PDB file of N, CA and C in Angstrom:
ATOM      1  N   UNK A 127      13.635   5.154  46.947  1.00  0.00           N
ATOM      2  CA  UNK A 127      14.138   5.832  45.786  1.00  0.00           C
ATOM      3  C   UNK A 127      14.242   4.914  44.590  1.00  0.00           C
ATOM      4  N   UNK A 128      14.568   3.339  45.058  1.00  0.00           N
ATOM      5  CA  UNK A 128      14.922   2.785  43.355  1.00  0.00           C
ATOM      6  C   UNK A 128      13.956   2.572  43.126  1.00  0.00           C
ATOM      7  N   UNK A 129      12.412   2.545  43.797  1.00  0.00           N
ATOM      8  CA  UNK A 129      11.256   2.265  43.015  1.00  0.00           C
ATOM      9  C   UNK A 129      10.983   3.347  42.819  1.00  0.00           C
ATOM     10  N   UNK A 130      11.044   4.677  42.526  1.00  0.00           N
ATOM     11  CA  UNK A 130      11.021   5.909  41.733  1.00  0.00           C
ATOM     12  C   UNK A 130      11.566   5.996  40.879  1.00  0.00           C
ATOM     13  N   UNK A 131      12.685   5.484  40.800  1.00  0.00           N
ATOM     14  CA  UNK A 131      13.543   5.545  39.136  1.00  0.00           C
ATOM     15  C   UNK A 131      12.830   4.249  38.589  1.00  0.00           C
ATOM     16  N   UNK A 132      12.389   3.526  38.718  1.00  0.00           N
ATOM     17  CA  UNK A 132      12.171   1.493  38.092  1.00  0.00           C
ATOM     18  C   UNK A 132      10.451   2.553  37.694  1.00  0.00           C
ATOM     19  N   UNK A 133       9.777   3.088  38.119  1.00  0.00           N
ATOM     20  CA  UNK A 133       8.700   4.212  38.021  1.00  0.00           C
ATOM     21  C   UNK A 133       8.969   4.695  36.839  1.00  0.00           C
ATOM     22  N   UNK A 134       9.635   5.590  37.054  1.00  0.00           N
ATOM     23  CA  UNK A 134       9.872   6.280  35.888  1.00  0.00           C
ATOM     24  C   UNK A 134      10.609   5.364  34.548  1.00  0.00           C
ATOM     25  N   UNK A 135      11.343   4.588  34.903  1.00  0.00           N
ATOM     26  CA  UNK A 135      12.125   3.617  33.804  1.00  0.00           C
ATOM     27  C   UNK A 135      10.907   3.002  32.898  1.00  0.00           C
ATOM     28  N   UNK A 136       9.684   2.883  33.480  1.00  0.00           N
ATOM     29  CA  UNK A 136       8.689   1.949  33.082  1.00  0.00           C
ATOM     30  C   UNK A 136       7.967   2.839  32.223  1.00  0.00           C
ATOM     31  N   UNK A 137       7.482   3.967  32.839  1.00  0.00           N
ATOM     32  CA  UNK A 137       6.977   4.972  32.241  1.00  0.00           C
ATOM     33  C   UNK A 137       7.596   5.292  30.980  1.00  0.00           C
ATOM     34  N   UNK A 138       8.926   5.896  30.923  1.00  0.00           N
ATOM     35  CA  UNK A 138       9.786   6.117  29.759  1.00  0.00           C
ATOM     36  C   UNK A 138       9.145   5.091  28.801  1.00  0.00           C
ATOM     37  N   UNK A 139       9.880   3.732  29.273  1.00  0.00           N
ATOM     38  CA  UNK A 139       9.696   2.677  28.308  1.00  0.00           C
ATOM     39  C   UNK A 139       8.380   2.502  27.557  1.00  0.00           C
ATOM     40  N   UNK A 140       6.820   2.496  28.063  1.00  0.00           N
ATOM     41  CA  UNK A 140       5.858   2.174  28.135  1.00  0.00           C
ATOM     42  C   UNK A 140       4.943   4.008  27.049  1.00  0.00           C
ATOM     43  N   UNK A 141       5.739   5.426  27.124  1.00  0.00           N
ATOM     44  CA  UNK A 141       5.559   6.004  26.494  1.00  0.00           C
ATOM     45  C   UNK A 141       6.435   6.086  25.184  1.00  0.00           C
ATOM     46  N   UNK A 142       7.720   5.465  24.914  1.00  0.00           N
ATOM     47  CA  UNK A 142       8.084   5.090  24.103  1.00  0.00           C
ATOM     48  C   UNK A 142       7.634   4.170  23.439  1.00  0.00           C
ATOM     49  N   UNK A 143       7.191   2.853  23.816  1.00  0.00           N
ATOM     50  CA  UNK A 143       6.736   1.734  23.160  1.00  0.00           C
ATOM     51  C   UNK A 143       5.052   2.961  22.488  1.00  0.00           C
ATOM     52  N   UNK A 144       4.186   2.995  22.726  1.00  0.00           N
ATOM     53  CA  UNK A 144       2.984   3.953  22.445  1.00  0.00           C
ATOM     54  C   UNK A 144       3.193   5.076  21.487  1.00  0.00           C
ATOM     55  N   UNK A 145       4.358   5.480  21.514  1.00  0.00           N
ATOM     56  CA  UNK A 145       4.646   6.414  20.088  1.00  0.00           C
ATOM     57  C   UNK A 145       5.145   5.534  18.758  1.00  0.00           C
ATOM     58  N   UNK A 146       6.267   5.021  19.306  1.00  0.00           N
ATOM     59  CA  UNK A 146       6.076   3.614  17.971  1.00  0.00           C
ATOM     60  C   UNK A 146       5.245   2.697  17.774  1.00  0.00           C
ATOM     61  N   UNK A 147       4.375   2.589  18.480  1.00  0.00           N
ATOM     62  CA  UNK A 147       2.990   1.882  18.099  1.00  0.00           C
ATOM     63  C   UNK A 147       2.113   2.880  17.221  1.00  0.00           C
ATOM     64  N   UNK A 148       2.045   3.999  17.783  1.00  0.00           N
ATOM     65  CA  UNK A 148       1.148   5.352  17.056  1.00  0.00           C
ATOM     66  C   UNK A 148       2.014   5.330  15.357  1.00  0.00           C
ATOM     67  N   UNK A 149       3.598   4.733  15.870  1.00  0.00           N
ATOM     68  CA  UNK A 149       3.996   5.556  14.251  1.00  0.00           C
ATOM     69  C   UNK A 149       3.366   4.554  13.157  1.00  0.00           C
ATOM     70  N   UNK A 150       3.699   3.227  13.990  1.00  0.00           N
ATOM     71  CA  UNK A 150       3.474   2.059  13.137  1.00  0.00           C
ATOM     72  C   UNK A 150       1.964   1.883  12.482  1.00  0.00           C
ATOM     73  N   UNK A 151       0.905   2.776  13.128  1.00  0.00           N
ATOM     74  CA  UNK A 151      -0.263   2.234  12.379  1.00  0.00           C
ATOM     75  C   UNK A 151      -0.438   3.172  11.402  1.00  0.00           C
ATOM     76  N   UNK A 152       0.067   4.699  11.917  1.00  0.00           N
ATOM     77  CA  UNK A 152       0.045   5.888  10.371  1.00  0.00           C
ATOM     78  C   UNK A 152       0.781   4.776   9.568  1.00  0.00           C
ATOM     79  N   UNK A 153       2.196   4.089   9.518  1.00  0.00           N
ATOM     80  CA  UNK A 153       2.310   3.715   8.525  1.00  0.00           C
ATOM     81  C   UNK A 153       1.786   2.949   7.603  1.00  0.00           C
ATOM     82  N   UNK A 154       1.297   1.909   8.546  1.00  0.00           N
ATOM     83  CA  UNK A 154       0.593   1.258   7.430  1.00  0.00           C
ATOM     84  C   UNK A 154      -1.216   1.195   7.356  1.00  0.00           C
ATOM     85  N   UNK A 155      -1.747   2.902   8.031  1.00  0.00           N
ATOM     86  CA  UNK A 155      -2.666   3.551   7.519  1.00  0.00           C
ATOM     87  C   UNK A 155      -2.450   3.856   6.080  1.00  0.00           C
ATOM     88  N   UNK A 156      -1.078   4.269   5.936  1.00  0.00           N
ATOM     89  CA  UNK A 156      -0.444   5.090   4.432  1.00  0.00           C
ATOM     90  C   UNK A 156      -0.700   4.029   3.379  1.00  0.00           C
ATOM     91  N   UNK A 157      -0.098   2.732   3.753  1.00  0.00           N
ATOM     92  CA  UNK A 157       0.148   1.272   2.597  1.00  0.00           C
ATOM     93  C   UNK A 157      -1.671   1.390   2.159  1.00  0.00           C
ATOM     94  N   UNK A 158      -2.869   1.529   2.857  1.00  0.00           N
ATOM     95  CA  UNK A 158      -4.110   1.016   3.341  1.00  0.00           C
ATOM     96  C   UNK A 158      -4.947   1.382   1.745  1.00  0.00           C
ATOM     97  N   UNK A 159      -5.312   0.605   1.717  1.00  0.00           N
ATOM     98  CA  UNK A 159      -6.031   0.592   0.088  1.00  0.00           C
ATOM     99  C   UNK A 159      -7.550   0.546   0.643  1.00  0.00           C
ATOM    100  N   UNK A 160      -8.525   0.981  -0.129  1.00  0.00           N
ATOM    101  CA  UNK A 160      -9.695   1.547   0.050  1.00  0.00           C
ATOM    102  C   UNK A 160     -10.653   0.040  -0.375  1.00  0.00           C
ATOM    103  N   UNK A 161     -11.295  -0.378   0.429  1.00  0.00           N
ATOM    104  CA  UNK A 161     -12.132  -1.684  -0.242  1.00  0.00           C
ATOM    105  C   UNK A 161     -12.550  -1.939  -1.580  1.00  0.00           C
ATOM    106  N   UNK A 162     -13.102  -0.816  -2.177  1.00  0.00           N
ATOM    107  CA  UNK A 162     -13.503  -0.808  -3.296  1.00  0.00           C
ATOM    108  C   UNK A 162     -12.020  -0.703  -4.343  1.00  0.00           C
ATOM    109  N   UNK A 163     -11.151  -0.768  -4.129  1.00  0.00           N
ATOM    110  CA  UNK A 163     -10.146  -1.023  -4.705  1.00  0.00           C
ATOM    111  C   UNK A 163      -9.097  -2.504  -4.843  1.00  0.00           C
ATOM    112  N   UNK A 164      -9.631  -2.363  -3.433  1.00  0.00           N
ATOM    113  CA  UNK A 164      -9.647  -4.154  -3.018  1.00  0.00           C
ATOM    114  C   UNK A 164     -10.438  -5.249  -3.269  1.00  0.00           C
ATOM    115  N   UNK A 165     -11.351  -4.924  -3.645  1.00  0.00           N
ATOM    116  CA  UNK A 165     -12.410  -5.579  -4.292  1.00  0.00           C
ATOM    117  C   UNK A 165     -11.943  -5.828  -5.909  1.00  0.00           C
ATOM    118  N   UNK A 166     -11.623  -4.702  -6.560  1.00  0.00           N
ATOM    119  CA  UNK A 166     -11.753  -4.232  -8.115  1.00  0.00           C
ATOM    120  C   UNK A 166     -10.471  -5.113  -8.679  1.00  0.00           C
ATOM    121  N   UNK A 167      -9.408  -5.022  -7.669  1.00  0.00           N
ATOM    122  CA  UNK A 167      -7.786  -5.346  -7.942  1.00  0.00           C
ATOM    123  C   UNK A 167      -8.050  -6.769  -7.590  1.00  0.00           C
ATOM    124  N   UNK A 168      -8.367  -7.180  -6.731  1.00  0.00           N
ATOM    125  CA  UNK A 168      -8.351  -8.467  -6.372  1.00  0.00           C
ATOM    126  C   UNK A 168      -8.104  -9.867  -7.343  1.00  0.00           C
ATOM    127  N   UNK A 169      -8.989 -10.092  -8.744  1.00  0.00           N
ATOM    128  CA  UNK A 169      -8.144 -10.793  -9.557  1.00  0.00           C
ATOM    129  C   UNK A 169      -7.000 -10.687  -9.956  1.00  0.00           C
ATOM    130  N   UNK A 170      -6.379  -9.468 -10.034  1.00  0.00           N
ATOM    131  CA  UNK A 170      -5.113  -8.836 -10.410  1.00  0.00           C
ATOM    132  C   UNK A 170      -3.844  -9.089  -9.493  1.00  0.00           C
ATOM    133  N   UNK A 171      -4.193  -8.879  -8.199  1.00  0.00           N
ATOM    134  CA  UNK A 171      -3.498  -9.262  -7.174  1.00  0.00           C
ATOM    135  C   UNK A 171      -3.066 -10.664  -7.334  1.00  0.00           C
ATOM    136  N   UNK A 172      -3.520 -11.556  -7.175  1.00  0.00           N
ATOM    137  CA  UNK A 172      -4.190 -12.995  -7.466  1.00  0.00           C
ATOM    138  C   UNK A 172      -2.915 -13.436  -8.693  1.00  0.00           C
ATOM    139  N   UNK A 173      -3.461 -12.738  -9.773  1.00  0.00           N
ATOM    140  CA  UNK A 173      -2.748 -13.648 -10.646  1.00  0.00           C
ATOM    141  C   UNK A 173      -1.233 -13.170 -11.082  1.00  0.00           C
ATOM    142  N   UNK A 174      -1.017 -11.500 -10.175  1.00  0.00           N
ATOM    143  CA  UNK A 174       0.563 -11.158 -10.729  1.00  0.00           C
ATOM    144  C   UNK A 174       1.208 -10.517  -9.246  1.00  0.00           C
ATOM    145  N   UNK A 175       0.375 -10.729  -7.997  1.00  0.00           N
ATOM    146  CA  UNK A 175       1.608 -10.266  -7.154  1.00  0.00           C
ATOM    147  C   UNK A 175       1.181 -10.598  -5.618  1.00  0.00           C
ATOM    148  N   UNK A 176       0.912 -11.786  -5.651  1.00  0.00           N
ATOM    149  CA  UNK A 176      -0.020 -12.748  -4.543  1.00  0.00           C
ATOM    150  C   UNK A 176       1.372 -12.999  -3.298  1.00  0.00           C
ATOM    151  N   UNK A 177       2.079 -12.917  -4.421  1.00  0.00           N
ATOM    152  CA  UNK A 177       3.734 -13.447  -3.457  1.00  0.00           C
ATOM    153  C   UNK A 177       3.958 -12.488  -2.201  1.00  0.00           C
ATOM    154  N   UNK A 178       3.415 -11.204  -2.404  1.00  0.00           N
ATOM    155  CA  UNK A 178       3.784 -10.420  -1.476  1.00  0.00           C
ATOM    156  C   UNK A 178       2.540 -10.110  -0.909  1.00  0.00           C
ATOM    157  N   UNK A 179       2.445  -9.712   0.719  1.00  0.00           N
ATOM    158  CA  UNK A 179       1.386  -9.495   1.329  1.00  0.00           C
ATOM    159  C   UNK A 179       0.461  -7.887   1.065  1.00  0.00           C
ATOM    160  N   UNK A 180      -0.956  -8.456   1.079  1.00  0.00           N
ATOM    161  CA  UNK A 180      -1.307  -7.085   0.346  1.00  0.00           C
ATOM    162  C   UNK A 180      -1.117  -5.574   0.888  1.00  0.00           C
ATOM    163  N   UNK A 181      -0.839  -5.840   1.975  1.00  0.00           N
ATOM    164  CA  UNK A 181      -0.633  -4.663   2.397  1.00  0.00           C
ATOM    165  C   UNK A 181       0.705  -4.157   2.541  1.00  0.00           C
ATOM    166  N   UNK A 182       1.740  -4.591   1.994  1.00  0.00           N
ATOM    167  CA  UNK A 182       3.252  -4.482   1.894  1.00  0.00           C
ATOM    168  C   UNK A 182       3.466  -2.945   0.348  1.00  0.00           C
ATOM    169  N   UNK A 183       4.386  -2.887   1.011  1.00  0.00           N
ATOM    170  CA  UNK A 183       4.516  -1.820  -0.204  1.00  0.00           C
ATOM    171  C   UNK A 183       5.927  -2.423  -1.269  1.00  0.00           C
ATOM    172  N   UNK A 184       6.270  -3.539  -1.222  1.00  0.00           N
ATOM    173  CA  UNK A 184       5.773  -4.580  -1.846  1.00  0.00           C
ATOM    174  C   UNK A 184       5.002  -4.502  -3.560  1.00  0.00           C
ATOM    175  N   UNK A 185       3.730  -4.967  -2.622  1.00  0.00           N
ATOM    176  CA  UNK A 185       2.659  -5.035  -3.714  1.00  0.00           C
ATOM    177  C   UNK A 185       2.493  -4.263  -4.371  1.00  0.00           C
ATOM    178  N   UNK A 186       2.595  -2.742  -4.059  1.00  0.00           N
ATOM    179  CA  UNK A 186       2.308  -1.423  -4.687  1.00  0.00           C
ATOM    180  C   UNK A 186       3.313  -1.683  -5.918  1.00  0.00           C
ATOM    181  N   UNK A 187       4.462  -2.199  -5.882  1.00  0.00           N
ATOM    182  CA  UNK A 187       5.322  -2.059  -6.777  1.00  0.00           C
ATOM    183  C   UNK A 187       5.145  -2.809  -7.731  1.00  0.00           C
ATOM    184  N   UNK A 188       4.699  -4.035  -7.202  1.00  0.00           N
ATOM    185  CA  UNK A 188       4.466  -5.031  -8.016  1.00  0.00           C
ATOM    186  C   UNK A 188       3.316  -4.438  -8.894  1.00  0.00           C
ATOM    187  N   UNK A 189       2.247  -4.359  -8.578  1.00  0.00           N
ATOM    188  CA  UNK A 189       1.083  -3.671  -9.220  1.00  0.00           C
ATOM    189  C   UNK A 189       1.376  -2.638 -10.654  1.00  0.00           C
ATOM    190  N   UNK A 190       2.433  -1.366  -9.994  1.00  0.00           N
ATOM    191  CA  UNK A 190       2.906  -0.856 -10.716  1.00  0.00           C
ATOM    192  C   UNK A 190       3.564  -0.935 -11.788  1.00  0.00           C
ATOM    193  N   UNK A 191       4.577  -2.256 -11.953  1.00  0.00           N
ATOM    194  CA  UNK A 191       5.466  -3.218 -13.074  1.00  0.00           C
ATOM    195  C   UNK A 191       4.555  -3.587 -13.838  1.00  0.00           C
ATOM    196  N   UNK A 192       3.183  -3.966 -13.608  1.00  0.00           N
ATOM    197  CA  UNK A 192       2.597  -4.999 -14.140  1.00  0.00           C
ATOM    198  C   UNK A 192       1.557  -3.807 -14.539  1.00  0.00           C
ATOM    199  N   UNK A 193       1.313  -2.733 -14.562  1.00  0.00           N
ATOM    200  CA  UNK A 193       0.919  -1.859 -15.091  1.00  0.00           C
ATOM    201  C   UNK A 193       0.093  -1.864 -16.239  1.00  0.00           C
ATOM    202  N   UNK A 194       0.062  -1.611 -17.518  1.00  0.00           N
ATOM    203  CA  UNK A 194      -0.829  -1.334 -18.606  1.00  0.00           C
ATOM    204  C   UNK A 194      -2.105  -3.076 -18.724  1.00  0.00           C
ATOM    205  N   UNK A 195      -0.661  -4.128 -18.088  1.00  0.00           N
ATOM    206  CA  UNK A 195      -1.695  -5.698 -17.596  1.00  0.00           C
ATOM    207  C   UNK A 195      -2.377  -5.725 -16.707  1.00  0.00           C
ATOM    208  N   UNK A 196      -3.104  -4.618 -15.979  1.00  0.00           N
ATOM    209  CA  UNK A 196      -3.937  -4.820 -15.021  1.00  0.00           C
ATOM    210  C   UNK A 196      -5.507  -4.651 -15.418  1.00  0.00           C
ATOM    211  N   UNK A 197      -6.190  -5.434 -15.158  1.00  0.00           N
ATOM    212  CA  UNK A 197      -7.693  -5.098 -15.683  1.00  0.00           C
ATOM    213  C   UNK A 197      -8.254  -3.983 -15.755  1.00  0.00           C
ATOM    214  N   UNK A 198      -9.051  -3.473 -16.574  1.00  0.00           N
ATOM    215  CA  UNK A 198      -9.443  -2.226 -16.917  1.00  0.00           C
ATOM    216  C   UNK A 198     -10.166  -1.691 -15.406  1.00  0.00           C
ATOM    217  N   UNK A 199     -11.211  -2.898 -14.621  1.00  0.00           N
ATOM    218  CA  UNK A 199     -11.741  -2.408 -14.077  1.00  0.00           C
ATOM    219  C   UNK A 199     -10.771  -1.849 -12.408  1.00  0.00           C
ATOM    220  N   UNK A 200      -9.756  -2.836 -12.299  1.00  0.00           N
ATOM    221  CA  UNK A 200      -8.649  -2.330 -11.767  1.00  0.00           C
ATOM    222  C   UNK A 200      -8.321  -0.497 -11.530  1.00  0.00           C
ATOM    223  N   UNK A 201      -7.894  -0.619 -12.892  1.00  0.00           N
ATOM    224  CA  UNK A 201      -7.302   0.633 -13.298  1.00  0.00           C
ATOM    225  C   UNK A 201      -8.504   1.311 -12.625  1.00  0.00           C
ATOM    226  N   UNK A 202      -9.917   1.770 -13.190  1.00  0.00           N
ATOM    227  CA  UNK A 202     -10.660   2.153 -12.896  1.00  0.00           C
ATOM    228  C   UNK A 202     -10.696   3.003 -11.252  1.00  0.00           C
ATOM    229  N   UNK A 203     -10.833   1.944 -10.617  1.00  0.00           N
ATOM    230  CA  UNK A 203     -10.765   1.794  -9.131  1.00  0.00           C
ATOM    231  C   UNK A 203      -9.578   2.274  -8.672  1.00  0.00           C
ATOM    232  N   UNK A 204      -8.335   2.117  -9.342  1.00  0.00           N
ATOM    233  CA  UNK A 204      -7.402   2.739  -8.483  1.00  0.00           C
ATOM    234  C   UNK A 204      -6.839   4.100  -8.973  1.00  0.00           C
ATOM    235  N   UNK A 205      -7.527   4.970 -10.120  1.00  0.00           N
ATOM    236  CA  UNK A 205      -7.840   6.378 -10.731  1.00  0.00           C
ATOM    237  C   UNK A 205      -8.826   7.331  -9.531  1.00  0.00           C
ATOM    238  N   UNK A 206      -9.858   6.345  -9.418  1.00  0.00           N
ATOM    239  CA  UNK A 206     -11.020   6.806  -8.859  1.00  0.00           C
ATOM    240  C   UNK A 206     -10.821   6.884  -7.285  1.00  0.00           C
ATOM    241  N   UNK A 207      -9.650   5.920  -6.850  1.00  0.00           N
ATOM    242  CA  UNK A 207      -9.285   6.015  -5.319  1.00  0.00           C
ATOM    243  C   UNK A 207      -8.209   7.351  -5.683  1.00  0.00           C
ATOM    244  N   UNK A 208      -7.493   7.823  -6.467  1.00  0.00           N
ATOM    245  CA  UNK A 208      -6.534   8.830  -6.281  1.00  0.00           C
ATOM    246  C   UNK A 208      -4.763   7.577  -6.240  1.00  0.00           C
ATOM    247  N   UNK A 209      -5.000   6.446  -6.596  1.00  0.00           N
ATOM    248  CA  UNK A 209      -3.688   5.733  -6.193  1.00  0.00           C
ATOM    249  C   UNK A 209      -3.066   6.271  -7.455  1.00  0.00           C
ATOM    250  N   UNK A 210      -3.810   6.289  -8.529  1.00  0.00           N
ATOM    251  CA  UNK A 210      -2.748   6.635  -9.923  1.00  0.00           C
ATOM    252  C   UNK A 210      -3.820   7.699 -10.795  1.00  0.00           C
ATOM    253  N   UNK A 211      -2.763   8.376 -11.377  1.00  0.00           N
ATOM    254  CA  UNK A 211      -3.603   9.984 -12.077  1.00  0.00           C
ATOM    255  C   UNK A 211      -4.353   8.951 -13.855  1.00  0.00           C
ATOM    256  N   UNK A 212      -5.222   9.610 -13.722  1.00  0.00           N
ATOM    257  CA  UNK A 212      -5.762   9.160 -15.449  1.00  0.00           C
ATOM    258  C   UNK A 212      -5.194   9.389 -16.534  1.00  0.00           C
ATOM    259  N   UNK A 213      -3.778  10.817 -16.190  1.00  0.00           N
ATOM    260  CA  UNK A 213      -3.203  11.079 -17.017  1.00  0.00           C
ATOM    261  C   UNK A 213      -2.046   9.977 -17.094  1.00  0.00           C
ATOM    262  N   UNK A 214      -1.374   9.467 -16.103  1.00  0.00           N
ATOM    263  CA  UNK A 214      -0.420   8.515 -16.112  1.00  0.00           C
ATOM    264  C   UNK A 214      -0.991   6.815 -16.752  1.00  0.00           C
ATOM    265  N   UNK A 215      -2.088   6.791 -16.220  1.00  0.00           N
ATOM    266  CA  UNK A 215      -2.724   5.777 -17.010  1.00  0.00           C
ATOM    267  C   UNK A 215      -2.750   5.900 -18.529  1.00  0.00           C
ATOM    268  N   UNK A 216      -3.174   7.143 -19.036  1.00  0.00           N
ATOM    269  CA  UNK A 216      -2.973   7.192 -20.162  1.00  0.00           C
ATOM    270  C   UNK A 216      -1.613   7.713 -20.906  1.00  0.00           C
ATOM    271  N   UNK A 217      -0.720   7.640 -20.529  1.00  0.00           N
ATOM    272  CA  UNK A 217       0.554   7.689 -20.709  1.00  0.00           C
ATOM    273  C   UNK A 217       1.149   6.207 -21.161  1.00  0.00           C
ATOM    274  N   UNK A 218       0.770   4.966 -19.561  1.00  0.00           N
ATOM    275  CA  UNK A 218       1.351   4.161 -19.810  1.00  0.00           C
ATOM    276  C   UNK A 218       0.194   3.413 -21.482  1.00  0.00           C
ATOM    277  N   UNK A 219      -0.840   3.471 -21.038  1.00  0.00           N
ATOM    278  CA  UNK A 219      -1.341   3.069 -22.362  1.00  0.00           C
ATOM    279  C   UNK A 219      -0.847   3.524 -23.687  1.00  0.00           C
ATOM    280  N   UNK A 220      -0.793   4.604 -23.928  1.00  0.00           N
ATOM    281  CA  UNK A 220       0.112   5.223 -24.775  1.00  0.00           C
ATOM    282  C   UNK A 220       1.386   4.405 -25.115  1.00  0.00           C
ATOM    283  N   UNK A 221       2.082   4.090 -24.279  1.00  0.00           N
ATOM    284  CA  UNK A 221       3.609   3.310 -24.186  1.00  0.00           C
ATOM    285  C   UNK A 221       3.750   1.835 -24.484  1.00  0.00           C
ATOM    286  N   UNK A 222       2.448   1.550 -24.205  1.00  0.00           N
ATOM    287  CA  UNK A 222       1.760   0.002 -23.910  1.00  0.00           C
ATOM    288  C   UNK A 222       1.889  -0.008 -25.628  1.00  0.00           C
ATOM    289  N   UNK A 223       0.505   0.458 -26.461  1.00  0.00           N
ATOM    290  CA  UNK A 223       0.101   0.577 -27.871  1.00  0.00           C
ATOM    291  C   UNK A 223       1.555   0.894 -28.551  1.00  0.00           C
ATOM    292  N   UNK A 224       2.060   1.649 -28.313  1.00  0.00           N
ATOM    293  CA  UNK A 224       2.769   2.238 -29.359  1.00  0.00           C
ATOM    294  C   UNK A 224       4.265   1.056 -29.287  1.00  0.00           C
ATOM    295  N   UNK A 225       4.754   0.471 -27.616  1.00  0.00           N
ATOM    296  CA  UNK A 225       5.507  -0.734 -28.335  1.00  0.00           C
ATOM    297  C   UNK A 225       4.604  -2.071 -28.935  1.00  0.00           C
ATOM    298  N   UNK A 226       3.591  -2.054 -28.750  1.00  0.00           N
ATOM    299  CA  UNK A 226       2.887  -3.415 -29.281  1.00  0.00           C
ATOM    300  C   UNK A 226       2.943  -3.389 -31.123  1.00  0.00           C
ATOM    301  N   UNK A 227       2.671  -1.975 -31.401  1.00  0.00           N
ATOM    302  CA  UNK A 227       3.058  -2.205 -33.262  1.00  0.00           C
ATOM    303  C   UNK A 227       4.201  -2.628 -34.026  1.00  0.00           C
TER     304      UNK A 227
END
């Protein structure tokens, strides 16, 4: 009998560990940036948010602060992945120009 319960104890454990493994890679499937975005951002990364690992969400924020300073071709790439709307891009540009006068 106790190697039927130490059975099942293992099992439990071993289908528990496998669902938080399953949760853990959706999550940071979610963080997962598209190469060609990784490619495009990559000087950008580099010179304003290297401190944090790229796949941290984290970086997303950082990216975001540093906003209207990110290279055009950046921006580009991360419109064209769906990470940020063209309208918000042109918002912050908007915000960018209008405190620079």
């Amino acid at each position: 009998m106790a190697s039927n319960r130490s059975f099942k104890t293992v099992k439990a454990v071993l289908t528990s560990a496998l669902a938080l493994g399953g949760a853990a890679v959706t999550a940071n499937d979610a963080l997962a940036v598209s190469l060609s975005v990784q490619l495009a951002c990559a000087t950008d990364y580099y010179a304003h948010c290297s401190a944090y690992s790229p796949d941290s969400p984290q970086v997303r924020s950082c990216m975001r602060s540093v906003g209207s300073g990110l290279s055009k071709r950046c921006v580009n790439a991360l419109v064209a992945a769906g990470e940020v709307s063209a309208a918000e891009v042109a918002r912050r540009r908007g915000t960018a120009q209008t405190a620079s006068r």
